[in-house]
PDB file of C-alpha atoms in Angstrom:
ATOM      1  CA  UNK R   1      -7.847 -18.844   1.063  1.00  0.00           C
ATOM      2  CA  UNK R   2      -9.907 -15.820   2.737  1.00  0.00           C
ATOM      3  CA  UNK R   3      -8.599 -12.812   0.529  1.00  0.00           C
ATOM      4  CA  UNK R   4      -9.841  -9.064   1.101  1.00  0.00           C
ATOM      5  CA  UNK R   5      -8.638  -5.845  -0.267  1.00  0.00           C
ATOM      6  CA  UNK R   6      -7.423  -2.907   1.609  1.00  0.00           C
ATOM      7  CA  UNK R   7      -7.200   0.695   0.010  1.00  0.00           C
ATOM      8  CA  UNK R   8      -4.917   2.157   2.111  1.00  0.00           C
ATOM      9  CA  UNK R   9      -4.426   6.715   1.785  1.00  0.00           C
ATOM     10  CA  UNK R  10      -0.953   7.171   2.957  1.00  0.00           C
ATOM     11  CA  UNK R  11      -0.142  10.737   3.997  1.00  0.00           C
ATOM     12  CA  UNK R  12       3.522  12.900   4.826  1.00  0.00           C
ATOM     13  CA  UNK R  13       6.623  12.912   3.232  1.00  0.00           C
ATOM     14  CA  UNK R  14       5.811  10.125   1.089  1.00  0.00           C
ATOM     15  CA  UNK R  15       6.280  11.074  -2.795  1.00  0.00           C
ATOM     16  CA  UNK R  16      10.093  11.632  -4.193  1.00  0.00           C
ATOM     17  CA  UNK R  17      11.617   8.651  -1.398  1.00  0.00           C
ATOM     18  CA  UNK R  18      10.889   5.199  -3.319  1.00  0.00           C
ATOM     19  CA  UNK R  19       7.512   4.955  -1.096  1.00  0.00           C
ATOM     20  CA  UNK R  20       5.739   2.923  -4.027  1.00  0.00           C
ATOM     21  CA  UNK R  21       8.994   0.926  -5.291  1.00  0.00           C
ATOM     22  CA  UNK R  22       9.207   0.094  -1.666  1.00  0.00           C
ATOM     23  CA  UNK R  23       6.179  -0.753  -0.552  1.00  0.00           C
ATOM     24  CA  UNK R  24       6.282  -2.840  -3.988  1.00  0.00           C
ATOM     25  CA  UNK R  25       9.106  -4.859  -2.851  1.00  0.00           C
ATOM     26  CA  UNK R  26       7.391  -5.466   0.563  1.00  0.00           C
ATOM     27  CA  UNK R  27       3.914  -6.250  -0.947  1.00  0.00           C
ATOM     28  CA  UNK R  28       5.132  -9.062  -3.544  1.00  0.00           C
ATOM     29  CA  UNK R  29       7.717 -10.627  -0.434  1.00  0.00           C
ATOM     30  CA  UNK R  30       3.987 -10.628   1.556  1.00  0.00           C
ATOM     31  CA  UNK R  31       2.395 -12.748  -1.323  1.00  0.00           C
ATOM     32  CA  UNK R  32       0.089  -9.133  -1.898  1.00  0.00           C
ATOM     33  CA  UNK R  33      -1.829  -8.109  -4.795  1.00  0.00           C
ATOM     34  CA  UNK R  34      -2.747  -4.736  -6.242  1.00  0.00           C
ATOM     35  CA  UNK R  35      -0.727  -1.198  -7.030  1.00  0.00           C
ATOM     36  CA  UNK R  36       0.387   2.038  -5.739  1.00  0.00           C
ATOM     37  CA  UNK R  37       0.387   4.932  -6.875  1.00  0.00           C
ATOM     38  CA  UNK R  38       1.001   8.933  -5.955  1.00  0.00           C
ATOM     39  CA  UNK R  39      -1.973  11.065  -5.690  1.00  0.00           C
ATOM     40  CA  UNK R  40      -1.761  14.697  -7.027  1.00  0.00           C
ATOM     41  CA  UNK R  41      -2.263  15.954  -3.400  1.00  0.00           C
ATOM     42  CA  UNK R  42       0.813  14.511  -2.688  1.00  0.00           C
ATOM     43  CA  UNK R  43      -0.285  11.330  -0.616  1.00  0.00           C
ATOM     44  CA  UNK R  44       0.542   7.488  -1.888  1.00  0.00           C
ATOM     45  CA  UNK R  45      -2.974   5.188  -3.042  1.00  0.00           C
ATOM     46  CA  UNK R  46      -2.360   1.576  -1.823  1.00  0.00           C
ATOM     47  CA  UNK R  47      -4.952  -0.986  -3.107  1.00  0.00           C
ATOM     48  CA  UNK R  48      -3.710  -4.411  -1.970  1.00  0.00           C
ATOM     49  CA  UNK R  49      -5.707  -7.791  -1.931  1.00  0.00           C
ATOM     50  CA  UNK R  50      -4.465 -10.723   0.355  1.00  0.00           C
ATOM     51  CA  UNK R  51      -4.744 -12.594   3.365  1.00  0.00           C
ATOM     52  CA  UNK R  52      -6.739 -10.427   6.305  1.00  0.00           C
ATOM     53  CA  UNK R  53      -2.503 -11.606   8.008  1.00  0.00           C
ATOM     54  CA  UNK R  54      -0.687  -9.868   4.735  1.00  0.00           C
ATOM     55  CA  UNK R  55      -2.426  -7.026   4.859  1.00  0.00           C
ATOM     56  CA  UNK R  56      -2.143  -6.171   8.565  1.00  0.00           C
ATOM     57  CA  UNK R  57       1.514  -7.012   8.286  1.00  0.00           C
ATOM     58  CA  UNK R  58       1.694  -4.286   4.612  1.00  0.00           C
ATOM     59  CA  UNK R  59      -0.399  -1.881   6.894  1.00  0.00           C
ATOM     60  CA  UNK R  60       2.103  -2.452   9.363  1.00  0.00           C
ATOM     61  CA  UNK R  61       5.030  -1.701   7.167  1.00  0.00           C
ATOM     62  CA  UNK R  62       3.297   1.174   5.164  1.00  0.00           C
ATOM     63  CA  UNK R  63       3.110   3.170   8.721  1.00  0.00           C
ATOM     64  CA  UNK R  64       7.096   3.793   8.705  1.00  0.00           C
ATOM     65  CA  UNK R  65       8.090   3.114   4.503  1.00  0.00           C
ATOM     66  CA  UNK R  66      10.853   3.215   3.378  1.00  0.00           C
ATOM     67  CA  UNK R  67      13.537   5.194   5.182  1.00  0.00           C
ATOM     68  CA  UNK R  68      13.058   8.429   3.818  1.00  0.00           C
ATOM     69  CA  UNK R  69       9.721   8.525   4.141  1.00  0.00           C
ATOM     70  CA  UNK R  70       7.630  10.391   7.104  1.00  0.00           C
ATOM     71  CA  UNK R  71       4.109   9.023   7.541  1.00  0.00           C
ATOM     72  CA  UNK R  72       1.709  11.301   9.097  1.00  0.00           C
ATOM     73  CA  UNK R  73      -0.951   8.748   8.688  1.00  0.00           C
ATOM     74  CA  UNK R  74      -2.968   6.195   6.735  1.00  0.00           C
ATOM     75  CA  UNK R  75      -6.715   5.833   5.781  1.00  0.00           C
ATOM     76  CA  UNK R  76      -7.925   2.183   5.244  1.00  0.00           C
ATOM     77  CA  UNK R  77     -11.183   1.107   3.823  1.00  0.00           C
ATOM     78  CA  UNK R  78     -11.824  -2.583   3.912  1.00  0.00           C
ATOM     79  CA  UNK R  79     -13.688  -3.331   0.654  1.00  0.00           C
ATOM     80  CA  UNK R  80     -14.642  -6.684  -1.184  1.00  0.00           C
ATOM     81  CA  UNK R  81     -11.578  -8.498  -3.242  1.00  0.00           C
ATOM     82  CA  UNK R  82     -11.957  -8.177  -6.963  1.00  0.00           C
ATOM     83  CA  UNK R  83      -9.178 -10.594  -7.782  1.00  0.00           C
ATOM     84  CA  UNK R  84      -8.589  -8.640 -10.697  1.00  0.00           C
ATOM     85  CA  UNK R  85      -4.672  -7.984 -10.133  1.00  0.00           C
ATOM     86  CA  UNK R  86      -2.416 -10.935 -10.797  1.00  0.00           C
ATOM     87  CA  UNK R  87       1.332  -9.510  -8.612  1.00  0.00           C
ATOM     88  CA  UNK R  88       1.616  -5.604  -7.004  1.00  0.00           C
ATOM     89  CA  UNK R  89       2.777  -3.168  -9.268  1.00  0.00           C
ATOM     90  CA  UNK R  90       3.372   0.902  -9.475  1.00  0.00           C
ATOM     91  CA  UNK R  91       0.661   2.901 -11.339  1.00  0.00           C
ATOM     92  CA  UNK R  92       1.993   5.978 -12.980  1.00  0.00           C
TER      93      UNK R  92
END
């Protein structure tokens, strides 16, 4: 299986509306691997490792969230898989 990791900087209204238990729930249903967690500048850190497919289709879902959430955008840097997270979790 080709797996890659994506560290995704999401930015808007995105801390205080379930953005991370969200994008959690949509992660593990994607088979993904990795965290999120809130930055203190108020954005949400998404490191995910997958299929190139899963992550286009968590990129995909991180650009609306959940529905509380307002993205203003999202920063993605493709960088080499570690294969050092076992399911998608929160950080706190």
């Amino acid at each position: 299986m080709d797996t890659t990791r994506w560290k995704m900087v999401i930015s808007g209204k995105v801390q205080g509306v379930y953005y991370r238990a969200s994008t959690e729930k949509e992660a593990n249903r994607l088979g993904v691997s990795g965290y999120a967690r809130n930055l203190p500048d108020g954005r949400v850190e998404v490191v995910a490792e997958g299929t190139p497919d899963a992550l286009r289709q968590l990129h995909q879902w991180c650009q609306d969230g959940p529905p509380e959430a307002r993205v203003r955008g999202i920063q993605v840097e493709e960088q080499p898989a570690s294969g050092e997270f076992s399911a998608f979790g929160v950080k706190y």
